[in-house]
CSV table of C-alpha atoms in Angstrom, one decimal:
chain,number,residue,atom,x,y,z
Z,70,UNK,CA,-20.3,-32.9,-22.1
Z,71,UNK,CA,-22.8,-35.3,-20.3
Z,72,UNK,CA,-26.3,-34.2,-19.8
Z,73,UNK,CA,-27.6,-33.8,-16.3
Z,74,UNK,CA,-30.6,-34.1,-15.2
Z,75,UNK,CA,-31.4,-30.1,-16.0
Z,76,UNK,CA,-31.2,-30.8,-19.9
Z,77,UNK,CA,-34.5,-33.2,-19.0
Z,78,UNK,CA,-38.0,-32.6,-19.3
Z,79,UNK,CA,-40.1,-33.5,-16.0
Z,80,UNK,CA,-43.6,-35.0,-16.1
Z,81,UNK,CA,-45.4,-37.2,-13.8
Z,82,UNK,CA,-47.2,-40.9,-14.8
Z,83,UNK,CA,-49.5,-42.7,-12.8
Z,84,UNK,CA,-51.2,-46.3,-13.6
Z,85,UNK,CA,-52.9,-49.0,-12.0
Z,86,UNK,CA,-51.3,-52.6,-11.3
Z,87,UNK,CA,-52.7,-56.0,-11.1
Z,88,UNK,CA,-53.3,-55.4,-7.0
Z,89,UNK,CA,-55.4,-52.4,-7.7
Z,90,UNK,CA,-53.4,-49.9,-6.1
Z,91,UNK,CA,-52.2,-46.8,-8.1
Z,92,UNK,CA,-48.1,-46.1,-8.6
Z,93,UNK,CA,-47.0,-42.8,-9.7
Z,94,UNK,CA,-43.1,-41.7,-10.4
Z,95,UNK,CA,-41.4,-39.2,-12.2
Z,96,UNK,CA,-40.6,-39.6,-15.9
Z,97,UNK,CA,-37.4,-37.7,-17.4
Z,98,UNK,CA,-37.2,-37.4,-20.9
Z,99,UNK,CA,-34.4,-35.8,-23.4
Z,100,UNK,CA,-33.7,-36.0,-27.2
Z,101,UNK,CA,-36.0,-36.6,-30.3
Z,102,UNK,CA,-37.0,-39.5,-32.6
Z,103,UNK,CA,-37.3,-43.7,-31.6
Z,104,UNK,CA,-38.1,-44.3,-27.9
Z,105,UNK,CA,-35.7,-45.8,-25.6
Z,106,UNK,CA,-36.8,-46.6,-21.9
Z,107,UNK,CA,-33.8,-46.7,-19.6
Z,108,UNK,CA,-34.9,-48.2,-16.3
Z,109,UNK,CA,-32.3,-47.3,-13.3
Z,110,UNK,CA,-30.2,-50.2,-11.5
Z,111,UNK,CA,-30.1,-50.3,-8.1
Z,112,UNK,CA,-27.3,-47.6,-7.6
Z,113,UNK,CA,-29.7,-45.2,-8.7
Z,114,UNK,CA,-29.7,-42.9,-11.9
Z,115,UNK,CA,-26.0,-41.1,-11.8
Z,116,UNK,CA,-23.7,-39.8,-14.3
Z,117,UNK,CA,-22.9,-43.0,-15.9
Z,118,UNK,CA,-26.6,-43.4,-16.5
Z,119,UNK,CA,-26.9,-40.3,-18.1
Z,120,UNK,CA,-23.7,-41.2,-19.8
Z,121,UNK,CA,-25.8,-43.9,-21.4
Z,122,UNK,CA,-28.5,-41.9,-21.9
Z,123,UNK,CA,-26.5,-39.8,-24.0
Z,124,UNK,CA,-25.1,-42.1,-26.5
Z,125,UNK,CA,-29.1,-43.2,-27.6
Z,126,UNK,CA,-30.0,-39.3,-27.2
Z,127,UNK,CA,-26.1,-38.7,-30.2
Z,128,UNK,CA,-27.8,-41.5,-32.2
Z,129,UNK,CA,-31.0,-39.8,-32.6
Z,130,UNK,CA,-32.9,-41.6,-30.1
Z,131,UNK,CA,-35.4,-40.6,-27.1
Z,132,UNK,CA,-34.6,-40.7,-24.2
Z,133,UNK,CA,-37.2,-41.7,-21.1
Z,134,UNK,CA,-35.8,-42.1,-17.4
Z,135,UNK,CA,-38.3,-43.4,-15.1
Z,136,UNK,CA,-37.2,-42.2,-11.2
Z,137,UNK,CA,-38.4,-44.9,-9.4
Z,138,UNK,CA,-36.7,-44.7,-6.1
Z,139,UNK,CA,-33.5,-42.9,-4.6
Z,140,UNK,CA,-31.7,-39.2,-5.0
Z,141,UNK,CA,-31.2,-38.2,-8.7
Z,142,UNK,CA,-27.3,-37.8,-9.5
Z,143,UNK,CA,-26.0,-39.9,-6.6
Z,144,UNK,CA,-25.0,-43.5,-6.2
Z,145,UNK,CA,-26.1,-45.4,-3.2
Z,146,UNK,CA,-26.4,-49.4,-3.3
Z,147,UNK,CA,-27.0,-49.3,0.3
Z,148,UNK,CA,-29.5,-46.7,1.0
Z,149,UNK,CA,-31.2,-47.9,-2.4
Z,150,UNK,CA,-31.4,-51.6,-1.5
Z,151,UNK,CA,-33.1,-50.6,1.9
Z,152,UNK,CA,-35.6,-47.6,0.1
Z,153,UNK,CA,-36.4,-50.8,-2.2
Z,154,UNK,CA,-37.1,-52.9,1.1
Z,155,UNK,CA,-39.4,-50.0,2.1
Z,156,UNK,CA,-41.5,-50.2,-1.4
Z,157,UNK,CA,-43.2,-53.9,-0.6
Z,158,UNK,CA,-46.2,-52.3,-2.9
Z,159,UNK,CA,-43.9,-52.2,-5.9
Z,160,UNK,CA,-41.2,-54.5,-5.9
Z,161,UNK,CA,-41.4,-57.9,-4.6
Z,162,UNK,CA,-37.8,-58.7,-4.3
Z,163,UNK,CA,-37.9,-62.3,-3.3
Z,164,UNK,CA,-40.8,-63.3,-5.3
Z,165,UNK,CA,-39.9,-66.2,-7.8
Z,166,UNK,CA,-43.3,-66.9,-10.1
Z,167,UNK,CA,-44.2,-63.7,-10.7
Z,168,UNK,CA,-43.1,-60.8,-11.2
Z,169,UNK,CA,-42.9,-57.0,-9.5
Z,170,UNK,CA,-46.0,-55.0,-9.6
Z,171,UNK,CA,-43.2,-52.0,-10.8
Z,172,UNK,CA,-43.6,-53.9,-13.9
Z,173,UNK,CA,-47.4,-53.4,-14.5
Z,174,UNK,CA,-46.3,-49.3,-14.0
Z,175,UNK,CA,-43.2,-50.2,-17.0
Z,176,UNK,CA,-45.7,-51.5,-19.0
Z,177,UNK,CA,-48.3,-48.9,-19.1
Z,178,UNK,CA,-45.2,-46.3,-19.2
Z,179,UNK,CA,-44.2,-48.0,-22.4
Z,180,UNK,CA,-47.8,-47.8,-23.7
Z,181,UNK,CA,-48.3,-44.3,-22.9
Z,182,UNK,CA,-45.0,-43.7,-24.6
Z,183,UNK,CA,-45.7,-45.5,-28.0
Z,184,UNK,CA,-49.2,-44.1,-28.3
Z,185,UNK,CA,-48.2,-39.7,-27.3
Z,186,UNK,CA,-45.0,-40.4,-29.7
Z,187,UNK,CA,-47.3,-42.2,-32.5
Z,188,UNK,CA,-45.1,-44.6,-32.6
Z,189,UNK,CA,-45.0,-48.4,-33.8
Z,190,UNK,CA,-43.7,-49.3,-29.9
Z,191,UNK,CA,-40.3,-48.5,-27.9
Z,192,UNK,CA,-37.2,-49.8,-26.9
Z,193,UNK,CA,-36.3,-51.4,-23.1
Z,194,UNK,CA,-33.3,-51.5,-21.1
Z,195,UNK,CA,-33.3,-52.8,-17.5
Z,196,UNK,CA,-30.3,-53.2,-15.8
Z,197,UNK,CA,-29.5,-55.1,-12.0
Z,198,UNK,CA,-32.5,-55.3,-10.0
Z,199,UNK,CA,-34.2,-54.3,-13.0
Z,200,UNK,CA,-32.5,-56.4,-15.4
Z,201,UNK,CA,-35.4,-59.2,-15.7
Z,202,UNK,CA,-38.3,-56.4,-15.6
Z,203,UNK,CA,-36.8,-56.1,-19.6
Z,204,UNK,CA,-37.6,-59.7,-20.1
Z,205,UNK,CA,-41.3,-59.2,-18.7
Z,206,UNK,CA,-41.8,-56.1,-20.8
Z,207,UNK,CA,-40.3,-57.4,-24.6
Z,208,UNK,CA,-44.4,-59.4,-23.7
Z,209,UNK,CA,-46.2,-56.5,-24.1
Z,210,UNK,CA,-47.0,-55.2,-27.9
Z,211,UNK,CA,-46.0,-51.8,-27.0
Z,212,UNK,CA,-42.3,-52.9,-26.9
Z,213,UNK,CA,-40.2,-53.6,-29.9
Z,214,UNK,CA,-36.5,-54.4,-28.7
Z,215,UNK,CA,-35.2,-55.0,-25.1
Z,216,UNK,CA,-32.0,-55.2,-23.1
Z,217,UNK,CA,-31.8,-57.1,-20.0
Z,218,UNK,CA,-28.3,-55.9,-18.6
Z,219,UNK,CA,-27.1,-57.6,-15.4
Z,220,UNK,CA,-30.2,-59.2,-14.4
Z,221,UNK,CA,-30.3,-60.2,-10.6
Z,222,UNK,CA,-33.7,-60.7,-9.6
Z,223,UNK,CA,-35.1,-62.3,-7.3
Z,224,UNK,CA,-32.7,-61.9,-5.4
Z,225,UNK,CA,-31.3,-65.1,-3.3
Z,226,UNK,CA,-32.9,-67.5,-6.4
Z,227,UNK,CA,-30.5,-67.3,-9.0
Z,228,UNK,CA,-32.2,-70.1,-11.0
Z,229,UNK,CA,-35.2,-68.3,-10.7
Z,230,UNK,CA,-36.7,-65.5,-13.3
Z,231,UNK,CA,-39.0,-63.5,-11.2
Z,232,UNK,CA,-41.9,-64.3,-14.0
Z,233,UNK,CA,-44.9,-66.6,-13.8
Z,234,UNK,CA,-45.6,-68.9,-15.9
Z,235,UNK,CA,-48.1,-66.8,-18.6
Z,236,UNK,CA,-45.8,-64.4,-18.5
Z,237,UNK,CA,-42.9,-66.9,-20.3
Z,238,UNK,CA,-45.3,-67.4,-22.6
Z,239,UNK,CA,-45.8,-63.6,-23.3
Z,240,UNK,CA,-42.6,-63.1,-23.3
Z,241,UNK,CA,-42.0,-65.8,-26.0
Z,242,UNK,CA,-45.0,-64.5,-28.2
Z,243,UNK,CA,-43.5,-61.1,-27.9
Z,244,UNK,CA,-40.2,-62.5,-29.1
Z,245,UNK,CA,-41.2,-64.5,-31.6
Z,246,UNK,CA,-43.3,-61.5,-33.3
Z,247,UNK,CA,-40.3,-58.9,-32.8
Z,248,UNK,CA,-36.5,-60.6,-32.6
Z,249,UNK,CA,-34.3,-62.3,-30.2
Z,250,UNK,CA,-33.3,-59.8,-27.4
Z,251,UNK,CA,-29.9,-59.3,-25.9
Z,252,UNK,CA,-28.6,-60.2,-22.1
Z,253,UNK,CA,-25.3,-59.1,-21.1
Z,254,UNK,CA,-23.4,-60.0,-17.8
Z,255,UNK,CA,-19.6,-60.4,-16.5
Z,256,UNK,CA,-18.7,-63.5,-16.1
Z,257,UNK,CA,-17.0,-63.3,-12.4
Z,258,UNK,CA,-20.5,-61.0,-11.5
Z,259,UNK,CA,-21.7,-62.5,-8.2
Z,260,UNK,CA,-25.3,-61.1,-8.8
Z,261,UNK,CA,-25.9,-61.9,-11.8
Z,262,UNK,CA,-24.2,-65.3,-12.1
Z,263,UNK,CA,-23.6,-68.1,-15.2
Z,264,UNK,CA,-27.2,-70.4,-12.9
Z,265,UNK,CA,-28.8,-67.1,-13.9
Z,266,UNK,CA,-28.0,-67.0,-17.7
Z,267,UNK,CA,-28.8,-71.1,-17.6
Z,268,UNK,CA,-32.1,-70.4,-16.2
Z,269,UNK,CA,-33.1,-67.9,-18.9
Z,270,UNK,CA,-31.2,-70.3,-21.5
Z,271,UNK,CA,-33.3,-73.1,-20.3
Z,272,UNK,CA,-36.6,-71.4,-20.3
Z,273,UNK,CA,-36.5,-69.2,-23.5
Z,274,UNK,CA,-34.3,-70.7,-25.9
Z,275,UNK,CA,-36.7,-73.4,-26.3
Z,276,UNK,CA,-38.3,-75.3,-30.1
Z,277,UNK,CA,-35.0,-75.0,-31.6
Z,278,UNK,CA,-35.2,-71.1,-31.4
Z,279,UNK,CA,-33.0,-68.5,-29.7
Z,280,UNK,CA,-35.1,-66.0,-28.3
Z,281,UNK,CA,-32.6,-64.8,-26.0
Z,282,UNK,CA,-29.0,-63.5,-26.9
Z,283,UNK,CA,-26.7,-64.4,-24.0
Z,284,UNK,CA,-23.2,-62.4,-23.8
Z,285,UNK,CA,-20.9,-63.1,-21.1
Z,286,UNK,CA,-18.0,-60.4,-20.9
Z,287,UNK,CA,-14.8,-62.0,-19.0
Z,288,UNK,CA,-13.3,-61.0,-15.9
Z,289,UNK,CA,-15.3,-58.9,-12.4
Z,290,UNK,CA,-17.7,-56.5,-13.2
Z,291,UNK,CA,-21.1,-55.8,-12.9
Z,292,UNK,CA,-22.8,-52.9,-14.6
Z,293,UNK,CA,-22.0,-53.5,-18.3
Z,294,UNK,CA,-23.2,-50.5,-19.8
Z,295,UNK,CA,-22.5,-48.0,-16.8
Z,296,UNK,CA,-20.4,-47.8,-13.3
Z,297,UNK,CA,-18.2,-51.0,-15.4
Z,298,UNK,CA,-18.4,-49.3,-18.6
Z,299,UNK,CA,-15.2,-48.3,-20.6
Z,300,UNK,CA,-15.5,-46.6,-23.6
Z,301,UNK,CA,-12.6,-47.2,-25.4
Z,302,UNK,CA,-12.8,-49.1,-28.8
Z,303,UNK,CA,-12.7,-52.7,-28.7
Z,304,UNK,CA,-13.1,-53.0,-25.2
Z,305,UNK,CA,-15.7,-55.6,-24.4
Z,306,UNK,CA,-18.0,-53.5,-22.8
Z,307,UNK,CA,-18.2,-50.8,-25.4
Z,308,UNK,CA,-18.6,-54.2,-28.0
Z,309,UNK,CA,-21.3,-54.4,-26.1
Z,310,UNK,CA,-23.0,-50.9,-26.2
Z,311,UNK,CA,-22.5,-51.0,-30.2
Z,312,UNK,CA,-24.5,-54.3,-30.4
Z,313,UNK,CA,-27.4,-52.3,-28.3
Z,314,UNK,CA,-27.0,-49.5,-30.3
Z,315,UNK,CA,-27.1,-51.6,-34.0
Z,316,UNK,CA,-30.2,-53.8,-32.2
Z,317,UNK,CA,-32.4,-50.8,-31.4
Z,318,UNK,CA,-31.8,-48.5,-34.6
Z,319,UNK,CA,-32.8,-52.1,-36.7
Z,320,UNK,CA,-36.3,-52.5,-34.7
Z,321,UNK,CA,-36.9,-49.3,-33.5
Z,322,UNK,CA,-35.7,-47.5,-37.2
Z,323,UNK,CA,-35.6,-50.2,-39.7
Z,324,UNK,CA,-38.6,-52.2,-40.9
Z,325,UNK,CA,-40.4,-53.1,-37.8
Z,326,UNK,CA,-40.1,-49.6,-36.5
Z,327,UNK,CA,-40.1,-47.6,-40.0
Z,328,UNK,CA,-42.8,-45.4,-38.7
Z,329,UNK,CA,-40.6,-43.9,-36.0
Z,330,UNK,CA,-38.7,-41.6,-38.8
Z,331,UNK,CA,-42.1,-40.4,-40.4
């Protein structure tokens, strides 16, 4: 049976961004052991995100959903995408060389997260419009492993990556002191299309190193690991899950992130 939002326990996190303003947002967490930050798409968080949530919560993971905008348990891409409009303090949607001040918030989050839990650092997934915030956070020391499903942002610039250019070079530093991370996209997905995956090709898989792990799954589609999700063995998108799965227990569990199990 899928956990709902009742089987979560409610707190509230504030932190400042690089504009000086304060954000706060609701934090849900479930489930014990290794950290894993599940950052809502722009449907909103509904049962196929707590579906997700469930399979790291099975494998002994913790669960943390940030509510960052949007009615809990409901999908909306409309009234979403035009609450997102409304939020110019947080997200700038169009914004090509750098990236959201939402992602200064992420960041801390994560932080707060690794230090309470006494933990070596957590694990990211960002998914849609949040896809590419996953890629900005794998910068930060706090974050061991990070999943950057879908990734659509900004909006309107495919070849664009919605990060400056310090934080590329984070972002490769954090890489290159952790492991390569893992993209995932369909490959007839309008929003997150093949100039996108070139793009983060071009820019990251740089030196003769592959610091990003690009997966295309065929046919339409867009949400990998939820709405487009089928769990049935050997489908691709459940190939896909696994790998997440395997990738997070290895640096959140295994060497790098040994500490998580004491």
């Amino acid at each position: 049976m899928t956990r709902t939002i009742s089987n979560y326990h409610k707190t509230s996190f504030s932190a400042e961004t690089r504009y000086k303003h304060v954000i706060e947002h609701d934090v849900y967490q479930a489930g014990e052991g290794p950290p894993v930050v599940i950052i809502q798409e722009l449907p909103g968080i509904g049962s196929q995100t707590f579906a997700l949530a469930d399979e790291f919560i099975d494998q002994g993971f913790s669960v943390y959903l940030p509510h960052l905008f949007g009615p809990i348990g409901e999908l909306n891409v409309a009234g979403n995408m035009a609450r997102v409009f409304c939020m110019r303090r947080e997200f700038h949607l169009f914004a090509k060389n750098h990236s959201s001040p939402i992602v200064d918030w992420l960041k801390a989050l994560c932080q707060h997260i690794r230090d309470s839990s006494g933990v070596p650092g957590v694990g990211v997934i960002g998914m849609c419009l949040t896809g590419n915030f996953a890629l900005s956070l794998i910068g930060d020391d706090s974050v061991l492993a990070a999943v950057s499903s879908q990734p659509s942002m900004p909006f309107m610039a495919q070849s664009s990556l919605h990060m400056s250019d310090e934080e590329i070079a984070e972002v490769k530093s954090g890489i290159d002191k952790t492991a390569p991370i893992k993209a995932y996209r369909f490959a007839k997905d309008w929003m997150s299309t093949a100039e996108k995956f070139a793009s983060i090709d071009a820019t990251f898989n740089t030196d003769g190193k592959q610091r990003v792990e690009l997966h295309t799954i065929p046919g339409p589609g867009h949400a990998v690991l939820t709405v487009d999700f089928v769990n049935t063995a050997g489908h691709p998108t459940r190939q896909a899950l696994d790998e997440v799965l395997s990738y997070f227990r290895q640096q959140l569990v295994g060497p790098i992130g040994e500490a998580t199990t004491q």
